Coordinates of C-alpha atoms in Angstrom, one line a residue:
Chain A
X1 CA 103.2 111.1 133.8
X2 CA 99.6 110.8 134.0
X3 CA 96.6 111.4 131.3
X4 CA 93.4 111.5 132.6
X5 CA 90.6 112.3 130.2
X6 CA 87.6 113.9 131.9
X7 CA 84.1 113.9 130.5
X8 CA 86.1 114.1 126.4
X9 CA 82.8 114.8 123.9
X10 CA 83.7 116.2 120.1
X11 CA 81.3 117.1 117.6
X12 CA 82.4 118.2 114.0
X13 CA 79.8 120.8 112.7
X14 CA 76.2 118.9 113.8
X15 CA 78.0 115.2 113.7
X16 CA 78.7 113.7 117.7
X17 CA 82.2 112.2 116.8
X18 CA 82.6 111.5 120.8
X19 CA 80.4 111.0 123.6
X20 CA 81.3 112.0 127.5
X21 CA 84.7 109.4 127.4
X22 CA 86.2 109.1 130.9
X23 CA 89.6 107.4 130.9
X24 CA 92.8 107.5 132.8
X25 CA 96.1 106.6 130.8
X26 CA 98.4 105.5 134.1
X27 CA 102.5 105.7 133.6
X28 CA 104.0 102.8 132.1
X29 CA 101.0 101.3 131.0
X30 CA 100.0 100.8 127.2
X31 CA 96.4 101.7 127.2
X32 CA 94.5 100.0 123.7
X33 CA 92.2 101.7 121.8
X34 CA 89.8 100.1 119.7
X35 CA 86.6 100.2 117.7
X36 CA 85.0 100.2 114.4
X37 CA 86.2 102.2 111.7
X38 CA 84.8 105.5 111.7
X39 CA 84.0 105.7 115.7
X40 CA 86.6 108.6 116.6
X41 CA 89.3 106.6 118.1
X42 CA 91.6 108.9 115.7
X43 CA 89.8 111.9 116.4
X44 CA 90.3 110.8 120.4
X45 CA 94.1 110.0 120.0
X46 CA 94.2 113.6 118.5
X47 CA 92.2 115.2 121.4
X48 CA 94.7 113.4 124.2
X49 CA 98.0 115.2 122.2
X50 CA 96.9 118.4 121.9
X51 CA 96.4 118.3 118.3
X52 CA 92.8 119.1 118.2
X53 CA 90.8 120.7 120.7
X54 CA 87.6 118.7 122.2
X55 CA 84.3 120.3 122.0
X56 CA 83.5 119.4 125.6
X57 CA 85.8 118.0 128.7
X58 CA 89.6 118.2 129.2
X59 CA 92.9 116.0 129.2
X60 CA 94.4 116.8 131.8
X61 CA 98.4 115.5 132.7
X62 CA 99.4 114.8 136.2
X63 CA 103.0 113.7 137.9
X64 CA 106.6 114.7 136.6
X65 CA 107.6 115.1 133.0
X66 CA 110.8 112.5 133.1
X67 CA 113.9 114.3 132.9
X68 CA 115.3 115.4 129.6
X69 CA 112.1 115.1 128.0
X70 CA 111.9 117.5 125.0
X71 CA 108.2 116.4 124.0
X72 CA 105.9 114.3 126.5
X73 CA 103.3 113.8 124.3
X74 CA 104.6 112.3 121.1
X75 CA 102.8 110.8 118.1
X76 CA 104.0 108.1 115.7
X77 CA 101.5 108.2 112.9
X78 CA 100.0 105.5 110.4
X79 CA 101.5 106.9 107.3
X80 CA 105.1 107.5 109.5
X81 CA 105.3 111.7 108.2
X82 CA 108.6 111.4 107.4
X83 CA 109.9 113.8 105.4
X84 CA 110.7 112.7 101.8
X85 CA 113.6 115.1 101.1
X86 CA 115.3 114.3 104.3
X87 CA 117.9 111.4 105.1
X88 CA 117.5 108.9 108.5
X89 CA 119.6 110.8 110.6
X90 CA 118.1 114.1 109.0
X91 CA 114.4 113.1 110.0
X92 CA 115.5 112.3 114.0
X93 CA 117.3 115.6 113.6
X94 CA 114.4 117.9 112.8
X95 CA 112.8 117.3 115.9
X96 CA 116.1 117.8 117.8
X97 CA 116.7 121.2 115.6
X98 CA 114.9 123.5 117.9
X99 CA 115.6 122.3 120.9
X100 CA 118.5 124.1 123.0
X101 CA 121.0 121.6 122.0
X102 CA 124.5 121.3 121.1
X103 CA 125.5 119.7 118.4
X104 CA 127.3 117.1 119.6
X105 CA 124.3 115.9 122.0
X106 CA 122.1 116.1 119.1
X107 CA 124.0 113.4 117.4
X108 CA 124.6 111.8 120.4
X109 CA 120.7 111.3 120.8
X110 CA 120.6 110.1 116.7
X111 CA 122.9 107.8 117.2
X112 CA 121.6 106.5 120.3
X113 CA 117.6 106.1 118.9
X114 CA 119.2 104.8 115.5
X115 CA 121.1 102.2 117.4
X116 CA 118.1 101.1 119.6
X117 CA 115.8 100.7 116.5
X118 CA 118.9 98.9 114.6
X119 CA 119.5 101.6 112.0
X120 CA 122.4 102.6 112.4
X121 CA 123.2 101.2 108.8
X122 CA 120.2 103.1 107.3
X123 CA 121.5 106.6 108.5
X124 CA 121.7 108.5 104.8
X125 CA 119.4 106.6 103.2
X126 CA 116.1 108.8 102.3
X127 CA 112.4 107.6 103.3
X128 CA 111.3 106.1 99.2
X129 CA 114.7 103.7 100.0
X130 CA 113.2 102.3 102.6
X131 CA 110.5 99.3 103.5
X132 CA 107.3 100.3 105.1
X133 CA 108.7 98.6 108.4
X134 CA 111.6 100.5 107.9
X135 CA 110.0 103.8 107.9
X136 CA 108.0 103.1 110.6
X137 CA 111.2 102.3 112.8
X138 CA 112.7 105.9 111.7
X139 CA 109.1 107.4 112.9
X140 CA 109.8 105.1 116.5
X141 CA 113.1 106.2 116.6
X142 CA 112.2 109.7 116.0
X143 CA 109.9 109.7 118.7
X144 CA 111.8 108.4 120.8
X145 CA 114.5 110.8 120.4
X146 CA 112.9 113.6 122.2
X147 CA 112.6 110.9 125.4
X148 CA 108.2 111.3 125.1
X149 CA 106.8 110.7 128.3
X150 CA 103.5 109.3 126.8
X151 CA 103.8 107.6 123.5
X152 CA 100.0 108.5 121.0
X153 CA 100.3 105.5 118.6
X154 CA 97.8 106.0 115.6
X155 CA 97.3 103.0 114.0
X156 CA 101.2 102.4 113.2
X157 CA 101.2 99.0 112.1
X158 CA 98.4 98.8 109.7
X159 CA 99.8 100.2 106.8
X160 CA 102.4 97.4 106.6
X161 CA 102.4 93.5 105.6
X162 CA 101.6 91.2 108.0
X163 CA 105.3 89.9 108.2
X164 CA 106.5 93.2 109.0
X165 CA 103.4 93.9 111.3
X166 CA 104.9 90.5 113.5
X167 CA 108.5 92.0 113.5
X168 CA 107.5 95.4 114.5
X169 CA 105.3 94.0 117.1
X170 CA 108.1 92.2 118.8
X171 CA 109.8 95.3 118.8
X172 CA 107.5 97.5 120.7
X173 CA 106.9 94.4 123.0
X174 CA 111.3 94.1 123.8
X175 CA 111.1 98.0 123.4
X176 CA 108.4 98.3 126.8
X177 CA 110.5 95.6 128.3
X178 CA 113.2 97.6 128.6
X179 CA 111.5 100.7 129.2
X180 CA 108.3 100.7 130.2
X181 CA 106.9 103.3 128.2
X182 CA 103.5 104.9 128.6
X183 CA 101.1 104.8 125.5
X184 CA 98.2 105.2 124.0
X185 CA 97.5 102.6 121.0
X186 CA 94.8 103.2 118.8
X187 CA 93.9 100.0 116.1
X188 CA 91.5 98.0 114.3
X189 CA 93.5 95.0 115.0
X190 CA 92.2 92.9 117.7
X191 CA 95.4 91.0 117.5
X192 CA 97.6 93.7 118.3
X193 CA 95.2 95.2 121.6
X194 CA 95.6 91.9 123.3
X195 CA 99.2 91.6 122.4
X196 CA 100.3 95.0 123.6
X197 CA 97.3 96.3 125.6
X198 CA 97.8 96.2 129.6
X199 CA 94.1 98.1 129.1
X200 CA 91.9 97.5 125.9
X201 CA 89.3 100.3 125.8
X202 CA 86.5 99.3 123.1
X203 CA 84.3 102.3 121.9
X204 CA 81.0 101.9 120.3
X205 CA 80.5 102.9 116.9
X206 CA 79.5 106.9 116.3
X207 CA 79.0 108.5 118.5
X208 CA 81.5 106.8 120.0
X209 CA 81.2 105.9 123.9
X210 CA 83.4 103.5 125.7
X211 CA 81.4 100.5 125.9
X212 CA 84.1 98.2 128.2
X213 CA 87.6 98.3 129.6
X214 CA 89.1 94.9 129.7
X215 CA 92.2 94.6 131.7
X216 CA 95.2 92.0 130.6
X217 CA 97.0 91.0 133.6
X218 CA 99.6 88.7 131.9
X219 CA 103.1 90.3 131.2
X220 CA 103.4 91.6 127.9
X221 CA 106.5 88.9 127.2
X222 CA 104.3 85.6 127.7
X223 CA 101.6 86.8 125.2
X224 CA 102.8 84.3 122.8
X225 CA 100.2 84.6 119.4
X226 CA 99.5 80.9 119.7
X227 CA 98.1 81.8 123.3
X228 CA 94.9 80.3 124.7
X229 CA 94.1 82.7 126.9
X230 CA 94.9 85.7 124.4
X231 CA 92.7 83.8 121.9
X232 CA 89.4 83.9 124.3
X233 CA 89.9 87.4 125.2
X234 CA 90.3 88.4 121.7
X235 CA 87.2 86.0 121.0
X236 CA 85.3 88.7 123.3
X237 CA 86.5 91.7 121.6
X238 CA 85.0 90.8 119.0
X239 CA 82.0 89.5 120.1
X240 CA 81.7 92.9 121.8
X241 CA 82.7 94.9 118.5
X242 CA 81.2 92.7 115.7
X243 CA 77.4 94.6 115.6
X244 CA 78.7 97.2 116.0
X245 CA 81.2 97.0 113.3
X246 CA 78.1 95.9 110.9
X247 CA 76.3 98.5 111.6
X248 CA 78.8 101.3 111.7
X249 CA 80.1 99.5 108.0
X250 CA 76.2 100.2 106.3
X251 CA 76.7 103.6 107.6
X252 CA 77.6 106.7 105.5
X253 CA 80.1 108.2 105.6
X254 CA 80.1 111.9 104.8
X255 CA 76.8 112.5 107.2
Chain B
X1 CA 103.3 62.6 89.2
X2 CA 99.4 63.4 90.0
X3 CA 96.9 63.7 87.5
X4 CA 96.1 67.6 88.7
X5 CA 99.5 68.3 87.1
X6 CA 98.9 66.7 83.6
X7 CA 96.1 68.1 83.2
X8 CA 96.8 70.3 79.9
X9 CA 97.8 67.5 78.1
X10 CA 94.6 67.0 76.8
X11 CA 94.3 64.7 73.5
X12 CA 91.6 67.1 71.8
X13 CA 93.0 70.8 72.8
X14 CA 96.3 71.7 71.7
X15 CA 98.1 74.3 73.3
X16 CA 99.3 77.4 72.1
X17 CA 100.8 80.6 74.0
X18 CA 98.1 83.1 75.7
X19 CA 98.0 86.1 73.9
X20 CA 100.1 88.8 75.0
X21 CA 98.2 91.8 75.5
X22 CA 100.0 94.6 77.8
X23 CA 102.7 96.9 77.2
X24 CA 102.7 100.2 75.2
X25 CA 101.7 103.6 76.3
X26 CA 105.1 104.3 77.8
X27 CA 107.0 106.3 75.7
X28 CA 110.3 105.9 76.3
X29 CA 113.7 108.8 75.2
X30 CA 115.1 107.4 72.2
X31 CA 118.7 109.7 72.0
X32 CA 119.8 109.0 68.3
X33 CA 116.2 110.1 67.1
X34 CA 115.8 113.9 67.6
X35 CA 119.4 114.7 66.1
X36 CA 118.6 112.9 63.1
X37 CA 115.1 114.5 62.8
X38 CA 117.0 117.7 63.2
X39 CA 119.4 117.3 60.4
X40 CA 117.0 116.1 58.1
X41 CA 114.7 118.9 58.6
X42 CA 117.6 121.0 58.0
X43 CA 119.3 118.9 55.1
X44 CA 115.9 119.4 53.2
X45 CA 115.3 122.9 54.0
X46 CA 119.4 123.7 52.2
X47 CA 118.3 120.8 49.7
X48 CA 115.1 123.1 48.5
X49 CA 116.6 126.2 48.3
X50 CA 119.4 125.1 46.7
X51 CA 117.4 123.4 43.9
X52 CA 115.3 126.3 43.6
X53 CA 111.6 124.7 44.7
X54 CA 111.7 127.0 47.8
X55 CA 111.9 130.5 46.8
X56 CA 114.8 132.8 48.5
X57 CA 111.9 135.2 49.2
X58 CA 110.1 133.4 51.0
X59 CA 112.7 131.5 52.9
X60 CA 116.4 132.0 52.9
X61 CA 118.3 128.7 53.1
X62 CA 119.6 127.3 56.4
X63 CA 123.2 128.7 55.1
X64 CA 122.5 131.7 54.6
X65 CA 121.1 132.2 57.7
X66 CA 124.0 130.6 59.4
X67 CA 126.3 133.7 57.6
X68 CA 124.1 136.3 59.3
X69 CA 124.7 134.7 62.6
X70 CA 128.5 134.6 61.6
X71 CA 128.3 138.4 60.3
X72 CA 127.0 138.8 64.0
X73 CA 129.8 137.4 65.3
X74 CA 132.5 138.8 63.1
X75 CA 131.1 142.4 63.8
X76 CA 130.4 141.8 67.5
X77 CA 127.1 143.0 67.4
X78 CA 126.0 139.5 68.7
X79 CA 127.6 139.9 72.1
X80 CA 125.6 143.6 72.5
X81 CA 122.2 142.0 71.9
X82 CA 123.0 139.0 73.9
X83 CA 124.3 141.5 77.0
X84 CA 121.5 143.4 76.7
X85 CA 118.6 140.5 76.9
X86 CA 120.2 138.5 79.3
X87 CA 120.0 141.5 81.6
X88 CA 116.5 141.9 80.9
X89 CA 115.6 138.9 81.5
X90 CA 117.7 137.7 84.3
X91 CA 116.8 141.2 86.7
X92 CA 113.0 140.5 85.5
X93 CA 113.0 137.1 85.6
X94 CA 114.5 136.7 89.2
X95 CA 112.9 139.6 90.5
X96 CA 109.7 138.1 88.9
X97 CA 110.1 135.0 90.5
X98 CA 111.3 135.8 93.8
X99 CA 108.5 138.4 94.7
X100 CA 105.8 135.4 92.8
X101 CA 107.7 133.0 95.4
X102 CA 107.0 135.4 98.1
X103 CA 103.2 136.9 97.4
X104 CA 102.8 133.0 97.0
X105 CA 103.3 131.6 100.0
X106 CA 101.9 134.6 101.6
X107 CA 98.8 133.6 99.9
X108 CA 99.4 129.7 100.4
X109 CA 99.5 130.2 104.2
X110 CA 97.5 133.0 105.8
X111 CA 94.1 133.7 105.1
X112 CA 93.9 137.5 104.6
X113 CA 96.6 137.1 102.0
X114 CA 94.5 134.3 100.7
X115 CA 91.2 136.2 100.3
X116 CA 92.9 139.2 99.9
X117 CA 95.2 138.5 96.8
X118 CA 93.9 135.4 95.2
X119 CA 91.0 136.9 93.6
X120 CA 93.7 139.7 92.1
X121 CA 95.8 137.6 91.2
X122 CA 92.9 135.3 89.2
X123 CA 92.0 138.9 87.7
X124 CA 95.3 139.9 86.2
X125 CA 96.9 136.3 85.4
X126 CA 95.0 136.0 82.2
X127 CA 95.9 139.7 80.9
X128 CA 98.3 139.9 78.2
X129 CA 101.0 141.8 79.8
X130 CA 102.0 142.7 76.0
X131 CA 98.9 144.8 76.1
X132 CA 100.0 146.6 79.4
X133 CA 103.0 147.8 77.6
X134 CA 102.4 151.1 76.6
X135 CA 100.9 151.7 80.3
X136 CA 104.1 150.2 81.5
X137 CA 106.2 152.9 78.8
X138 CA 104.2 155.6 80.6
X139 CA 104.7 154.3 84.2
X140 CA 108.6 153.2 84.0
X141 CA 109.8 155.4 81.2
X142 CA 110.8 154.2 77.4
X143 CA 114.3 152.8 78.3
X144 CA 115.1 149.7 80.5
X145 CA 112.2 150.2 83.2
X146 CA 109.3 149.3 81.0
X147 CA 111.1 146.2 79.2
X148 CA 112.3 145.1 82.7
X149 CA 108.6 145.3 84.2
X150 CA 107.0 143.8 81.6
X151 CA 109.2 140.7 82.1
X152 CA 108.8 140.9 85.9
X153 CA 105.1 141.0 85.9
X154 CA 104.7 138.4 83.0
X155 CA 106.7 135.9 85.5
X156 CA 105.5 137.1 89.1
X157 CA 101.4 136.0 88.1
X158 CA 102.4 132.2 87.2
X159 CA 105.3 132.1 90.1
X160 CA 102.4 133.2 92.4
X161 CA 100.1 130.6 91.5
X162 CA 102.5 128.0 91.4
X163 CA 103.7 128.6 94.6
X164 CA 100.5 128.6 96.5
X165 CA 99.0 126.0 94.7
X166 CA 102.3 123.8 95.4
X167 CA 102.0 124.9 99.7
X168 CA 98.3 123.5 99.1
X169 CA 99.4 120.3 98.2
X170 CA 102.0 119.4 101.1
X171 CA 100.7 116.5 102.8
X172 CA 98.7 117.9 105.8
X173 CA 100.2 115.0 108.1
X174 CA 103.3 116.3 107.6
X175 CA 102.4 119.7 109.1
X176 CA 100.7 118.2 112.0
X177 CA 104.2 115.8 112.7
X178 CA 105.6 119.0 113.0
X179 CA 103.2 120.6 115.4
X180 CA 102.8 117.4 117.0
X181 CA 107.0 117.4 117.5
X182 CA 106.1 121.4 119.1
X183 CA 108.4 122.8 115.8
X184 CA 108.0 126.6 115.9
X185 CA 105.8 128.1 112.9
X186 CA 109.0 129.4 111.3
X187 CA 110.4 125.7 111.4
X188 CA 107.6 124.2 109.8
X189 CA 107.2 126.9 107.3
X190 CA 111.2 126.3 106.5
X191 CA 111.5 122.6 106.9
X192 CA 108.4 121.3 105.9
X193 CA 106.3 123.4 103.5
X194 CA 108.2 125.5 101.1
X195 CA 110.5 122.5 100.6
X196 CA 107.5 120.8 99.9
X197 CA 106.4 123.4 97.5
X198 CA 109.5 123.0 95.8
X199 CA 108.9 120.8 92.9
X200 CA 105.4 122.7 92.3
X201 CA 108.4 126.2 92.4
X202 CA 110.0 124.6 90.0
X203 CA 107.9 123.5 87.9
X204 CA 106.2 126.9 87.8
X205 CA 109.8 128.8 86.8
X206 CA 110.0 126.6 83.6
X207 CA 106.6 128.2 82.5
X208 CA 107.9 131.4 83.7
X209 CA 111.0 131.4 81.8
X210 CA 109.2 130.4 78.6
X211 CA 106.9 133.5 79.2
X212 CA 109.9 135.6 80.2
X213 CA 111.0 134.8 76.7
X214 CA 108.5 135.7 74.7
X215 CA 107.7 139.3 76.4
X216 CA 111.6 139.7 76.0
X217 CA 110.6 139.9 72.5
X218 CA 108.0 142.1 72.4
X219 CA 109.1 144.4 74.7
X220 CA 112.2 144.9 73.1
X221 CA 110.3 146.0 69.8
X222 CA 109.5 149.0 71.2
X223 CA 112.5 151.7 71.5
X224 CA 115.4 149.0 72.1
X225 CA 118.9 149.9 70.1
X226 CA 120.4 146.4 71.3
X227 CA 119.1 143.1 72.1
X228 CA 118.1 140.0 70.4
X229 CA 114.0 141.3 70.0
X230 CA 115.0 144.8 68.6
X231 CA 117.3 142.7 66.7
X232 CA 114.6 140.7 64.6
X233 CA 112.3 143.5 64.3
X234 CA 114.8 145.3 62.2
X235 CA 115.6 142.3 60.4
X236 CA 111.6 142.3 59.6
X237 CA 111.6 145.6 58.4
X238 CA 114.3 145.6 56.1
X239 CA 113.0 141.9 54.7
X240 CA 116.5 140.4 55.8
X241 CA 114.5 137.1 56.5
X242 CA 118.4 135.4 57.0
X243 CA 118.6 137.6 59.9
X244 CA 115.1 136.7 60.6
X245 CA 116.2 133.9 61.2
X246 CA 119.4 133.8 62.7
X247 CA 117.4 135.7 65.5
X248 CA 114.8 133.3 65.7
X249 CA 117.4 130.6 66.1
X250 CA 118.9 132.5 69.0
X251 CA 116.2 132.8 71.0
X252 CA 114.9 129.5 70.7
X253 CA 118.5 128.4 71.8
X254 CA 118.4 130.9 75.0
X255 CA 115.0 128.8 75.3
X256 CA 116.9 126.0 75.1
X257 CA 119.6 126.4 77.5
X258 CA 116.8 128.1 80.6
X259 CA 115.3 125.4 80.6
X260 CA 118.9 122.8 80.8
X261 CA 119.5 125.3 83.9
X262 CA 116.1 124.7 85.5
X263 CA 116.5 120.5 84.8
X264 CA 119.6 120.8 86.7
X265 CA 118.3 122.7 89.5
X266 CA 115.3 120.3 89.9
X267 CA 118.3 117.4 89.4
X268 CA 119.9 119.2 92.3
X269 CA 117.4 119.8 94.5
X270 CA 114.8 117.3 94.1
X271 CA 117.2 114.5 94.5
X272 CA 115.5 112.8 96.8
X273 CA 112.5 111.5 94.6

């Protein structure tokens, strides 16, 4: 499946949040968001799910839903919303719960998505047992449980340590190996766009407009962090990003 | 060894130990202590009336208080005054609570309920129900209905206001995983926000059971035969300040065990903080 995003604008009350963004989100392609803090990349991941509705423009979704998909657009969120008073298995299973399924496929999905994200050990343990890495797998596996068609990535990796942050990266690297999964990845971290991003999309500061679209050819398995190529583009980034991030930073912030 | 690691050893400053400066304000439960408190309050109370420096009159010793528990007992009485509160406060307690649980998360989740009720409920919180009594006599008839009522509405106000207040503070993200997983509005009110409100519920039928208590009391002063309030205020006006007592102790001790039975529902059901 397809997202193309068609002339997106958002204001909240009088502030412009977003400003006329055109972009197409192409299947099996990991499209990077990024920009300073504060320029509606959020708000923008939020518009492409459904969550929010834009103030002008559409998302619009094209092509097949793959089969057996229960929830083609699904988010796996910075602060993982998993529920506190639910186990592993119990927190894959909501999302399962009101689907028309029987029980025995329902745990035959949990114990699939707990196997792939290697938590199969972890399956009664509740969410304040667990390491921010490991809650962040639970959210992964969770979304992946209802087979998403496009995955909306908010930020997931930058409430953990930078050690976890490497692992996790790895994962969702051997993870689109495998499967090639579609997704939109919003972050600050210019390390993470240019080791995940087929697309990096880097939007001005508010109102935010998208400034440039640089295109990574090199598969996602040689992007080694050591890499010299990597390192240049990343360079560029942030030469693109760095006034902007100044200047959005002096800004305030409840305008 | 390098000369950045010797450093300290300094001919002219000797060294003493940095100054330890945290700990404290953490009180921590001490088990032996509040028995022993206990007893001694209770050994000196016996101890004073005994030796005669605190009057009979004004305070009958622990003892004797302790018979006119056991006369209680002996006579049977005790078990018709227990019946008869429990009742009172178990029907107006639950009922209390459950319709408080309800109007609350009416009012926690839709906004006519919210601008509807909330301003009612802020009204009538803060009025003594005591003072409602005699309208409640007049509205539910001297016997159980008034006693019953009075209970149920002391408890429904602070159930309410726990209950919405508790929906207000579920983590928003949470509700948007859920509507970003397409759950159904029933699901997410289920599975994600009242058991979210729970520890706020919880919390809020402690100070309900408290308050339950105390309007027991003072609705059962008015036209009761049996129970534990009608009890004491006969004791009051005959000046049997042993049975005063006993009554007082009983109460406190139904105060007592409420609240064990809420700790181990919270135990039970908040297990997993």
């Amino acid at each position: 499946m397809d997202l193309n995003l068609r002339h997106i604008s958002h204001h909240y009350d009088e502030v412009e949040v977003l400003r006329d963004i055109n972009l197409d989100i192409r299947r099996g392609q990991i499209v990077c968001l990024i920009g300073p803090s504060g320029c509606g990349k959020s708000t923008l991941l939020r518009l492409i799910g459904g969550l929010e509705r834009p103030t002008g423009g559409e998302v619009l979704q094209s092509g097949e839903v793959p089969e057996g998909c229960l929830n083609p657009l699904t988010y796996i969120f910075q602060d993982f919303a998993l529920l506190p008073w639910r186990t592993v298995e119990a927190n894959v299973s909501l999302v399962l719960e009101d689907h028309d399924l029987s029980a025995a496929a329902r745990e035959a999905i949990i114990a699939d998505v707990l196997a792939r994200t290697k938590l199969a050990d972890f399956r009664k343990a509740y969410p304040r047992q667990l390491s921010g890495g490991m809650k962040q797998r639970v959210a992964i596996a969770r979304a992946l449980s209802v087979r998403p068609a496009v995955l909306l990535m908010d930020e997931p990796l930058s409430a953990l340590d930078s050690q976890t942050r490497e692992l996790l990266m790895d994962d969702l690297v051997d993870l689109w190996e495998k499967e090639q999964y579609t997704a939109a990845y919003v972050t600050h971290n210019l390390n993470e766009a240019v080791r995940l991003g087929h697309r990096i999309v880097v939007l001005s500061r508010r109102p935010g407009e998208i400034r440039e679209i640089v295109e990574i050819d090199m598969p996602l398995s040689d992007r080694r962090s050591d890499n010299s190529e990597l390192e240049a583009i990343q360079k560029r980034l942030w030469n693109l990003m760095r006034e902007e991030a100044l200047a959005a930073d002096r800004e305030l912030l409840d305008v | 060894m390098s000369d950045g690691l010797r450093e300290s050893e300094g001919p002219e400053s000797p060294a003493k130990p940095v100054p330890f400066r945290g700990g404290g304000f953490l009180p921590k439960p001490r088990r032996i202590v509040a028995p022993i408190v206990f007893i001694a309050l209770i050994a000196f109370w016996e101890f004073g009336c005994r030796v005669g420096f605190i009057s009979p009159l004004i305070l009958p010793a622990p003892s004797e208080a302790f018979d006119a528990f056991m006369n209680l007992v002996r006579t049977g009485l005790l078990w018709d005054h227990l019946a008869a509160s429990l009742q009172r406060l178990l029907i107006g307690w639950s009922a209390g609570t459950l319709l408080g649980i309800f109007v609350g998360t009416l009012i926690g989740l839709f906004s006519l309920a919210r601008s509807g009720l909330q301003p009612l409920v802020s009204a009538i919180f803060p009025v003594p129900k005591i003072a409602l009594l005699p309208l409640f006599v007049i509205w539910f008839g001297i016997g159980e209905g008034s006693k019953v009522a009075t209970i149920l509405f002391g408890t429904f106000f602070p159930t309410v206001i726990a209950t919405y207040g508790g929906i207000d503070n579920v983590d928003r993200n949470l509700i948007r995983m859920g509507q970003s997983f397409g759950l159904s509005k029933l699901s997410i009110i289920r599975k994600i926000i009242l058991p979210g409100a729970l520890p706020a519920i919880l919390s809020g039928a402690r100070i309900s059971a408290a308050i339950a208590i105390i309007l027991l009391v003072a609705a059962e002063m008015i036209a009761a035969e049996y129970g534990v309030g009608a009890y004491i205020l006969l004791a009051g006006s005959l000046m049997a300040t042993d049975q005063l007592i006993a009554g007082v102790a009983l109460l406190s001790l139904m105060g007592l065990v409420f609240a064990w039975l809420i700790g181990q529902a919270e135990k039970y059901f908040l297990k997993w903080r």
